[in-house]
Coordinates of C-alpha atoms and ligand atoms in Angstrom, one line a residue:
M1 CA -3.7 12.4 -53.5
A2 CA -6.3 10.1 -52.6
V3 CA -8.9 12.8 -50.8
D4 CA -9.9 15.6 -53.8
T5 CA -10.1 19.1 -51.6
S6 CA -11.8 20.7 -54.4
T7 CA -15.1 20.1 -52.8
H8 CA -13.9 21.3 -49.6
F9 CA -13.0 24.5 -51.0
A10 CA -16.2 24.7 -52.8
R11 CA -18.3 24.4 -49.5
T12 CA -16.6 27.5 -47.8
L13 CA -17.0 29.4 -51.3
Q14 CA -15.4 32.4 -51.1
S15 CA -13.2 33.7 -54.2
Q16 CA -9.7 34.3 -53.9
A17 CA -10.8 38.2 -54.6
D18 CA -12.5 38.5 -51.1
P19 CA -11.1 38.9 -47.7
L20 CA -11.2 35.4 -45.8
N21 CA -14.7 34.5 -44.0
G22 CA -13.5 32.8 -40.7
A23 CA -17.0 31.5 -39.9
L24 CA -17.3 30.0 -43.2
V25 CA -14.2 28.3 -42.7
R26 CA -15.0 27.1 -39.4
A27 CA -17.5 25.0 -41.0
D28 CA -14.7 22.8 -42.7
F29 CA -13.3 22.3 -38.9
P30 CA -14.9 19.3 -37.4
V31 CA -13.8 20.0 -33.4
L32 CA -15.4 23.8 -34.1
N33 CA -18.8 22.3 -34.7
Q34 CA -19.9 20.2 -31.8
E35 CA -22.3 21.2 -29.8
P36 CA -21.5 23.0 -26.8
R37 CA -21.5 23.0 -23.0
A38 CA -25.2 22.7 -21.9
G39 CA -26.4 26.8 -22.3
G40 CA -22.9 27.6 -23.1
Q41 CA -21.8 28.9 -26.1
R42 CA -19.8 27.7 -29.0
L43 CA -16.0 27.2 -28.6
A44 CA -13.7 30.3 -29.3
F45 CA -10.5 28.2 -30.1
L46 CA -7.8 31.0 -29.2
D47 CA -4.8 28.7 -28.8
S48 CA -4.0 28.1 -32.6
A49 CA -0.3 28.8 -31.6
A50 CA 0.4 26.0 -29.7
S51 CA -1.3 23.2 -32.2
S52 CA -4.2 23.7 -34.8
Q53 CA -7.3 22.2 -35.3
K54 CA -7.8 19.7 -38.2
P55 CA -10.0 20.6 -41.2
Q56 CA -12.1 17.4 -42.3
V57 CA -10.3 17.3 -45.4
V58 CA -7.0 16.8 -43.6
I59 CA -8.9 14.5 -41.0
D60 CA -10.7 12.1 -44.2
A61 CA -6.8 12.2 -45.9
L62 CA -5.3 10.5 -42.8
T63 CA -7.9 8.1 -42.5
A64 CA -7.8 7.6 -46.3
Y65 CA -4.1 6.7 -45.5
Y66 CA -4.9 3.9 -42.9
E67 CA -8.0 2.7 -44.5
R68 CA -6.4 2.1 -48.5
Y69 CA -2.8 2.1 -48.3
N70 CA -1.1 2.1 -45.0
A71 CA 2.7 0.1 -45.3
N72 CA 5.7 0.4 -44.6
I73 CA 7.5 2.5 -46.9
H74 CA 10.6 2.4 -49.6
R75 CA 11.0 -1.5 -49.0
G76 CA 8.2 -3.2 -49.7
V77 CA 8.0 -5.0 -53.7
Y78 CA 4.4 -5.0 -53.1
E79 CA 1.4 -2.6 -54.2
L80 CA 0.3 -1.3 -51.6
S81 CA 4.2 -0.1 -50.1
E82 CA 5.0 1.4 -53.6
I83 CA 1.3 3.2 -53.2
A84 CA 2.7 4.7 -49.9
T85 CA 6.0 5.5 -51.1
A86 CA 4.4 7.2 -54.0
H87 CA 2.2 9.5 -51.7
Y88 CA 4.8 10.0 -49.3
E89 CA 7.6 11.3 -52.2
E90 CA 4.6 13.1 -53.2
S91 CA 3.7 14.6 -50.3
R92 CA 7.9 15.7 -49.7
K93 CA 7.6 17.6 -53.6
R94 CA 4.4 19.2 -52.4
V95 CA 6.2 20.7 -49.1
A96 CA 9.5 22.2 -51.2
R97 CA 7.3 23.7 -53.7
F98 CA 5.2 25.2 -50.2
I99 CA 8.3 26.9 -49.3
N100 CA 10.1 27.0 -52.4
A101 CA 12.7 24.9 -52.0
R102 CA 15.2 24.1 -55.2
S103 CA 14.1 20.7 -54.8
A104 CA 12.2 18.2 -52.3
G105 CA 15.7 16.5 -51.7
E106 CA 16.3 19.8 -49.5
C107 CA 13.1 18.7 -47.2
V108 CA 13.3 16.3 -44.6
F109 CA 10.6 14.6 -43.0
V110 CA 11.1 15.2 -38.6
R111 CA 8.7 15.3 -36.2
N112 CA 8.2 18.6 -35.4
T113 CA 10.2 22.0 -35.5
T114 CA 12.4 20.2 -31.8
E115 CA 13.5 17.3 -33.7
A116 CA 14.8 20.0 -36.8
I117 CA 16.6 22.0 -34.7
N118 CA 18.3 19.4 -33.1
L119 CA 19.0 17.6 -35.9
V120 CA 21.4 20.8 -36.8
A121 CA 22.8 20.9 -33.7
Q122 CA 23.7 17.6 -33.3
S123 CA 24.9 17.0 -37.0
W124 CA 26.0 19.9 -38.8
G125 CA 26.5 21.3 -34.9
R126 CA 28.8 19.0 -34.2
A127 CA 31.0 18.9 -37.3
N128 CA 31.5 22.4 -37.3
I129 CA 31.2 24.1 -34.0
G130 CA 34.5 23.7 -32.1
A131 CA 35.9 25.4 -28.7
G132 CA 35.1 29.4 -28.5
D133 CA 33.4 29.4 -31.1
L134 CA 30.8 31.8 -30.8
I135 CA 26.1 30.6 -31.1
V136 CA 23.6 33.7 -31.4
F137 CA 20.1 33.0 -30.4
T138 CA 17.6 35.6 -29.2
T139 CA 16.3 36.2 -25.8
M140 CA 12.7 35.9 -27.5
E141 CA 13.7 32.2 -28.8
H142 CA 11.2 29.3 -28.0
H143 CA 13.0 26.7 -25.3
S144 CA 13.3 24.4 -28.4
N145 CA 16.2 26.8 -30.2
I146 CA 18.0 27.5 -26.5
V147 CA 18.3 24.2 -24.9
P148 CA 19.5 22.7 -28.3
W149 CA 22.5 25.3 -28.3
Q150 CA 23.3 24.9 -24.7
L151 CA 23.8 21.1 -25.1
L152 CA 25.7 21.6 -27.8
A153 CA 28.1 24.2 -26.4
E154 CA 28.9 21.7 -23.5
E155 CA 30.1 19.2 -25.8
T156 CA 32.0 21.7 -27.6
G157 CA 33.0 24.3 -25.2
A158 CA 31.8 26.9 -27.4
R159 CA 30.4 30.4 -26.3
L160 CA 26.9 31.6 -26.2
G161 CA 25.8 34.8 -27.5
H162 CA 22.0 36.5 -26.9
V163 CA 20.4 39.1 -28.8
R164 CA 19.0 41.5 -26.3
I165 CA 15.1 42.7 -27.1
T166 CA 13.8 45.9 -26.7
P167 CA 10.6 47.2 -24.2
E168 CA 8.3 47.0 -27.0
G169 CA 9.3 43.2 -27.4
R170 CA 11.5 43.7 -30.6
L171 CA 15.1 42.7 -31.4
D172 CA 17.7 45.2 -30.8
R173 CA 19.2 45.5 -33.9
D174 CA 22.5 47.2 -32.5
H175 CA 23.2 44.4 -30.5
Y176 CA 22.4 41.8 -32.5
A177 CA 25.0 44.1 -34.8
E178 CA 27.3 43.7 -31.9
L179 CA 27.4 39.7 -31.6
L180 CA 27.3 39.4 -35.7
A181 CA 31.1 41.9 -35.4
Q182 CA 32.4 38.9 -33.0
E183 CA 31.9 36.9 -36.4
P184 CA 29.9 33.7 -34.7
K185 CA 29.7 30.2 -36.7
L186 CA 26.1 30.1 -36.6
V187 CA 22.9 32.5 -35.5
A188 CA 19.7 31.3 -35.2
F189 CA 16.4 33.2 -34.3
T190 CA 13.1 33.1 -34.7
H191 CA 10.6 34.0 -38.0
V192 CA 7.4 35.0 -35.2
S193 CA 7.8 34.8 -31.5
N194 CA 5.2 32.3 -30.2
S195 CA 4.5 34.8 -27.2
L196 CA 4.8 38.5 -28.5
G197 CA 3.8 37.0 -32.2
T198 CA 6.8 40.3 -33.3
V199 CA 7.9 39.6 -36.9
N200 CA 11.3 39.6 -37.2
P201 CA 12.7 41.3 -40.9
A202 CA 13.9 37.7 -41.2
R203 CA 15.2 37.9 -44.4
Q204 CA 17.7 40.9 -43.7
M205 CA 19.3 39.7 -40.3
I206 CA 20.0 36.2 -42.6
A207 CA 21.3 38.6 -45.1
Q208 CA 23.7 40.8 -41.8
A209 CA 24.7 36.9 -40.7
H210 CA 25.7 35.6 -43.7
A211 CA 27.8 38.9 -44.0
A212 CA 29.6 38.3 -40.9
G213 CA 30.5 34.4 -42.3
A214 CA 27.5 32.3 -39.9
V215 CA 25.8 29.5 -40.4
T216 CA 21.5 30.3 -40.7
V217 CA 18.5 28.6 -38.8
L218 CA 15.1 30.1 -39.3
D219 CA 12.9 28.7 -36.4
G220 CA 9.7 29.1 -38.8
A221 CA 7.3 27.1 -36.4
Q222 CA 5.0 31.1 -36.0
S223 CA 5.7 31.7 -39.4
V224 CA 5.4 29.4 -41.9
P225 CA 1.5 28.6 -41.5
H226 CA 0.6 32.3 -41.0
L227 CA 2.6 33.6 -44.4
T228 CA 4.0 33.1 -47.3
V229 CA 7.6 31.5 -46.2
D230 CA 10.1 31.1 -49.4
V231 CA 13.6 30.0 -48.6
Q232 CA 15.6 31.2 -51.8
D233 CA 14.1 34.9 -51.1
L234 CA 14.8 34.7 -47.3
D235 CA 18.2 32.9 -48.4
C236 CA 18.4 31.2 -44.9
D237 CA 20.7 27.8 -44.1
F238 CA 18.3 25.5 -42.3
L239 CA 14.3 26.3 -42.0
A240 CA 12.4 24.3 -38.7
F241 CA 8.7 23.8 -38.7
S242 CA 6.2 21.9 -37.5
G243 CA 2.6 20.2 -39.7
H244 CA 0.5 20.7 -36.4
K245 CA 0.1 24.4 -35.9
M246 CA -0.8 24.8 -40.0
L247 CA -3.9 22.2 -39.8
G248 CA -1.7 18.6 -40.1
P249 CA -1.7 16.4 -38.2
M250 CA 0.6 16.2 -35.3
G251 CA 3.8 13.8 -35.8
A252 CA 5.2 15.5 -39.3
G253 CA 7.2 18.9 -39.7
I254 CA 9.9 19.6 -42.0
L255 CA 13.7 20.3 -41.8
Y256 CA 14.8 22.4 -44.6
G257 CA 18.4 22.6 -45.6
K258 CA 20.6 23.6 -48.4
K259 CA 21.5 21.2 -50.4
P260 CA 25.5 21.4 -49.7
L261 CA 25.0 21.9 -46.1
L262 CA 23.0 18.6 -45.9
D263 CA 25.1 16.2 -48.4
A264 CA 28.3 17.6 -46.5
M265 CA 26.5 16.4 -43.2
P266 CA 27.0 13.6 -40.9
P267 CA 24.0 11.3 -40.1
F268 CA 21.7 12.6 -37.1
L269 CA 20.6 9.1 -35.6
G270 CA 21.7 5.7 -37.0
G271 CA 19.1 2.9 -38.4
G272 CA 17.5 1.3 -41.0
S273 CA 16.4 3.0 -44.3
M274 CA 19.2 6.1 -43.8
I275 CA 22.7 3.3 -44.8
R276 CA 23.4 2.4 -48.2
K277 CA 26.0 -0.3 -47.5
V278 CA 26.0 -2.2 -43.7
T279 CA 29.1 -4.1 -42.5
L280 CA 29.7 -5.5 -39.4
D281 CA 32.3 -2.6 -39.0
R282 CA 31.5 0.0 -41.2
T283 CA 28.3 2.1 -42.6
T284 CA 28.0 4.1 -45.5
W285 CA 25.4 6.4 -45.7
A286 CA 21.8 6.7 -48.5
D287 CA 21.5 10.1 -50.2
V288 CA 19.6 13.0 -48.5
P289 CA 17.3 13.5 -47.4
A290 CA 16.5 9.6 -46.4
K291 CA 20.1 9.8 -44.8
F292 CA 18.1 11.8 -41.8
E293 CA 15.3 9.2 -42.0
A294 CA 16.6 6.7 -39.8
G295 CA 13.8 3.8 -38.7
T296 CA 9.9 4.1 -40.6
P297 CA 8.2 7.8 -40.5
A298 CA 5.5 8.7 -39.2
V299 CA 3.9 8.0 -43.2
G300 CA -0.2 8.9 -42.9
D301 CA 1.3 12.3 -41.4
A302 CA 3.7 13.0 -43.7
I303 CA 1.7 12.8 -46.1
T304 CA -0.9 14.0 -45.0
L305 CA 0.7 17.3 -44.4
G306 CA 0.9 17.9 -47.6
V307 CA -3.2 17.7 -47.7
A308 CA -2.9 20.0 -45.3
M309 CA -0.4 22.5 -47.5
D310 CA -3.2 21.8 -50.4
Y311 CA -5.7 23.6 -47.4
L312 CA -3.8 26.6 -47.3
D313 CA -3.5 27.3 -50.4
G314 CA -7.0 27.2 -51.5
L315 CA -7.4 29.5 -49.0
G316 CA -4.4 31.8 -50.3
L317 CA -1.1 32.2 -47.9
D318 CA -1.6 36.0 -48.5
R319 CA -5.5 35.9 -47.4
V320 CA -4.5 34.1 -44.0
W321 CA -2.0 36.7 -43.6
Q322 CA -4.7 39.4 -44.6
H323 CA -7.1 38.0 -42.1
E324 CA -4.9 38.1 -39.3
Q325 CA -4.1 41.3 -39.5
D326 CA -8.1 42.5 -39.6
L327 CA -8.0 40.4 -36.8
V328 CA -5.4 41.2 -34.6
T329 CA -6.1 44.8 -35.6
Y330 CA -9.5 44.6 -34.5
A331 CA -8.5 42.8 -31.0
L332 CA -5.8 44.9 -30.2
D333 CA -8.5 48.1 -30.7
R334 CA -11.0 46.5 -28.5
M335 CA -8.4 45.7 -25.7
R336 CA -7.0 49.0 -25.4
D337 CA -10.3 49.7 -23.3
V338 CA -10.4 47.3 -20.9
P339 CA -8.8 49.2 -17.3
G340 CA -5.9 47.1 -16.4
L341 CA -5.3 45.4 -19.2
T342 CA -1.6 45.6 -20.1
V343 CA -0.3 43.8 -24.0
Y344 CA 2.7 42.7 -24.5
G345 CA 5.1 43.5 -28.0
P346 CA 4.6 45.5 -30.2
Q347 CA 1.8 47.8 -29.6
D348 CA -0.1 48.2 -33.7
A349 CA -0.6 45.2 -35.7
T350 CA 2.7 46.2 -38.0
D351 CA 5.3 43.8 -38.1
R352 CA 3.1 41.3 -35.6
S353 CA 1.3 37.9 -36.1
G354 CA -2.1 36.9 -34.9
V355 CA -0.9 36.8 -30.8
I356 CA -1.3 38.5 -28.1
S357 CA 0.5 37.9 -24.8
F358 CA -1.4 40.0 -22.4
A359 CA -1.6 40.7 -17.9
L360 CA -4.8 41.3 -16.4
G361 CA -3.5 44.1 -13.3
E362 CA -2.6 41.5 -10.5
V363 CA -4.4 38.6 -11.3
H364 CA -2.8 35.4 -11.9
P365 CA -2.4 34.5 -15.6
H366 CA -3.9 31.4 -14.8
D367 CA -6.8 31.9 -12.9
V368 CA -7.3 34.3 -16.3
A369 CA -7.6 31.5 -18.7
A370 CA -9.6 29.6 -16.1
I371 CA -12.6 31.9 -15.7
L372 CA -11.9 32.4 -19.9
D373 CA -12.5 28.3 -19.9
E374 CA -15.8 28.6 -18.0
D375 CA -17.0 30.9 -21.2
N376 CA -15.6 28.4 -23.6
V377 CA -12.8 30.7 -24.8
A378 CA -9.8 28.3 -25.1
V379 CA -6.4 30.1 -24.3
R380 CA -3.2 29.3 -22.7
A381 CA -1.2 30.5 -19.9
G382 CA 1.8 30.2 -19.1
H383 CA 5.5 30.5 -20.6
H384 CA 4.8 29.4 -23.8
C385 CA 8.4 27.8 -23.6
T386 CA 10.3 30.8 -23.8
Q387 CA 11.2 31.7 -20.1
P388 CA 14.3 34.0 -20.8
L389 CA 11.8 36.0 -22.8
M390 CA 9.3 35.8 -19.4
A391 CA 12.5 37.0 -17.4
A392 CA 13.2 39.7 -19.8
L393 CA 9.7 41.5 -19.6
Y394 CA 9.9 40.4 -15.7
V395 CA 7.3 38.1 -15.9
I396 CA 6.6 34.9 -14.7
A397 CA 3.7 34.1 -17.2
T398 CA 0.7 35.6 -19.6
T399 CA -2.1 34.8 -20.7
R400 CA -2.0 34.7 -24.5
A401 CA -5.0 34.4 -26.7
S402 CA -3.7 33.2 -30.7
F403 CA -5.8 33.3 -33.8
Y404 CA -6.1 31.5 -37.2
V405 CA -7.9 31.4 -40.2
Y406 CA -11.0 29.8 -38.2
N407 CA -11.1 32.5 -35.7
D408 CA -13.8 36.3 -37.0
H409 CA -14.8 39.0 -34.8
D410 CA -16.6 37.2 -33.3
D411 CA -14.0 35.0 -31.3
V412 CA -12.5 38.3 -30.4
D413 CA -15.8 39.9 -29.1
R414 CA -16.1 36.5 -27.0
L415 CA -12.2 37.2 -26.1
V416 CA -12.9 40.8 -25.1
E417 CA -16.0 40.3 -23.5
S418 CA -14.9 37.1 -21.0
I419 CA -11.6 39.4 -20.2
Q420 CA -13.9 41.8 -19.2
R421 CA -15.8 39.5 -17.2
V422 CA -12.4 38.6 -14.9
A423 CA -12.3 42.5 -14.8
D424 CA -15.1 42.6 -12.6
V425 CA -15.0 39.4 -10.3
F426 CA -11.4 40.7 -9.1
R427 CA -12.0 44.2 -8.9
Ligands
LIG501 N1 9.5 27.6 -31.9 C1 8.3 28.3 -32.0 C2 8.3 29.6 -32.6 C3 7.0 27.8 -31.3 O1 6.2 28.6 -31.6 C4 7.5 26.0 -31.1 C5 6.2 25.5 -30.4 C6 8.3 25.4 -31.7 C7 9.1 26.2 -32.0 C8 8.4 24.0 -31.1 O2 7.2 23.6 -31.8 P1 6.8 21.8 -31.8 O3 6.5 21.3 -32.6 O4 8.7 21.2 -31.7 O5 6.2 21.4 -30.0 N2 5.4 26.7 -29.5 C9 4.2 26.4 -28.4 C10 3.2 26.8 -28.0 O6 3.8 28.7 -28.4 N3 2.5 26.7 -27.1 O7 2.7 25.8 -27.5 C11 3.9 24.9 -28.4

């Protein structure tokens, strides 16, 4: 890699044996170290579930790419293109190590989770799903793990089944078993809910789905950035995730697929780079992963995703998870003291990531978020692209705070004090 990440770990100077220190990590993130608005406090950024901030080392790596070896890849015979190609393929290997894929060839660079899931639906789906076949997903999915299956069902005449949720925001495992008894062809579910923080028992659910004969798609958008995800251990057939939620740039995500499945699938998009031979009548395809990377990819973003993974590994994924567990436990504890506050999803930190969706009495979630913004506390309000989940919770929207590596107890205090101020304003 063109950028040495080790100096940045020296700056945060933490032993892997100590718990993660959010304030020290924050020093690596320029966006979070800007001068606050006049008279205001520093930014408490609590919207990493939407997109994370980027450490200096990632920004430097992206700049280094454009300054030193920007070129199209896999086609130049000149040195610059060869360097860019080498870094791009090196990053793919880095990705494979991060999720413990058997080979780099199982990792396809895409733009984001949405594109990864659409790729599976349009390529694997059209080749394998027929009229009357059952596709199962869950009530807690992000729209990007719902709409592609609806589009596929409309095209093929397939049926859709949706796993219900329990009142505390977990998947109803009995209902899941009932749906599996109908022998679905495909089961798609999120590892971690972006709206509730619920961590689903992916390993068990995948084993159950396989026993029923289904192919599995795991949405890792909210898990890969926060906990160790090992595709061989989980045994998922496909895994989709986005680089921008894990300290990486906006334009690179990953579709992991088991090699035999990817090999057998037809292309998703047609064009340059994905071909072996083109004649005016007929085309043969390149091997995976190139078969699924038509056109010029986001070369710099893909390379820099590997740097973000280096940085996260430097912090240690286990410590990242512990850190978020600590923050969410502290936050849930403090939020219980605010009168009229409802927290959705599992009520303790067990099986819960660093995402907290809440409501404050009858106050509109957007008003809550707008008043928090006055205090420079950044949270998201809305349906979080999970409208069916909101319907199941009987709400239109929630306010959501989400934690990551650069947050600390001070951010939680700021959040709770600001919510308290909202409560006072509306009393
Ligand atoms: N799946 C889950 C579980 C997500 O949380 C998101 C994004 C996606 C898929 C789609 O990711 P994308 O990178 O393709 O957009 N979630 C959110 C969110 O919670 N707020 O903004 C985006």
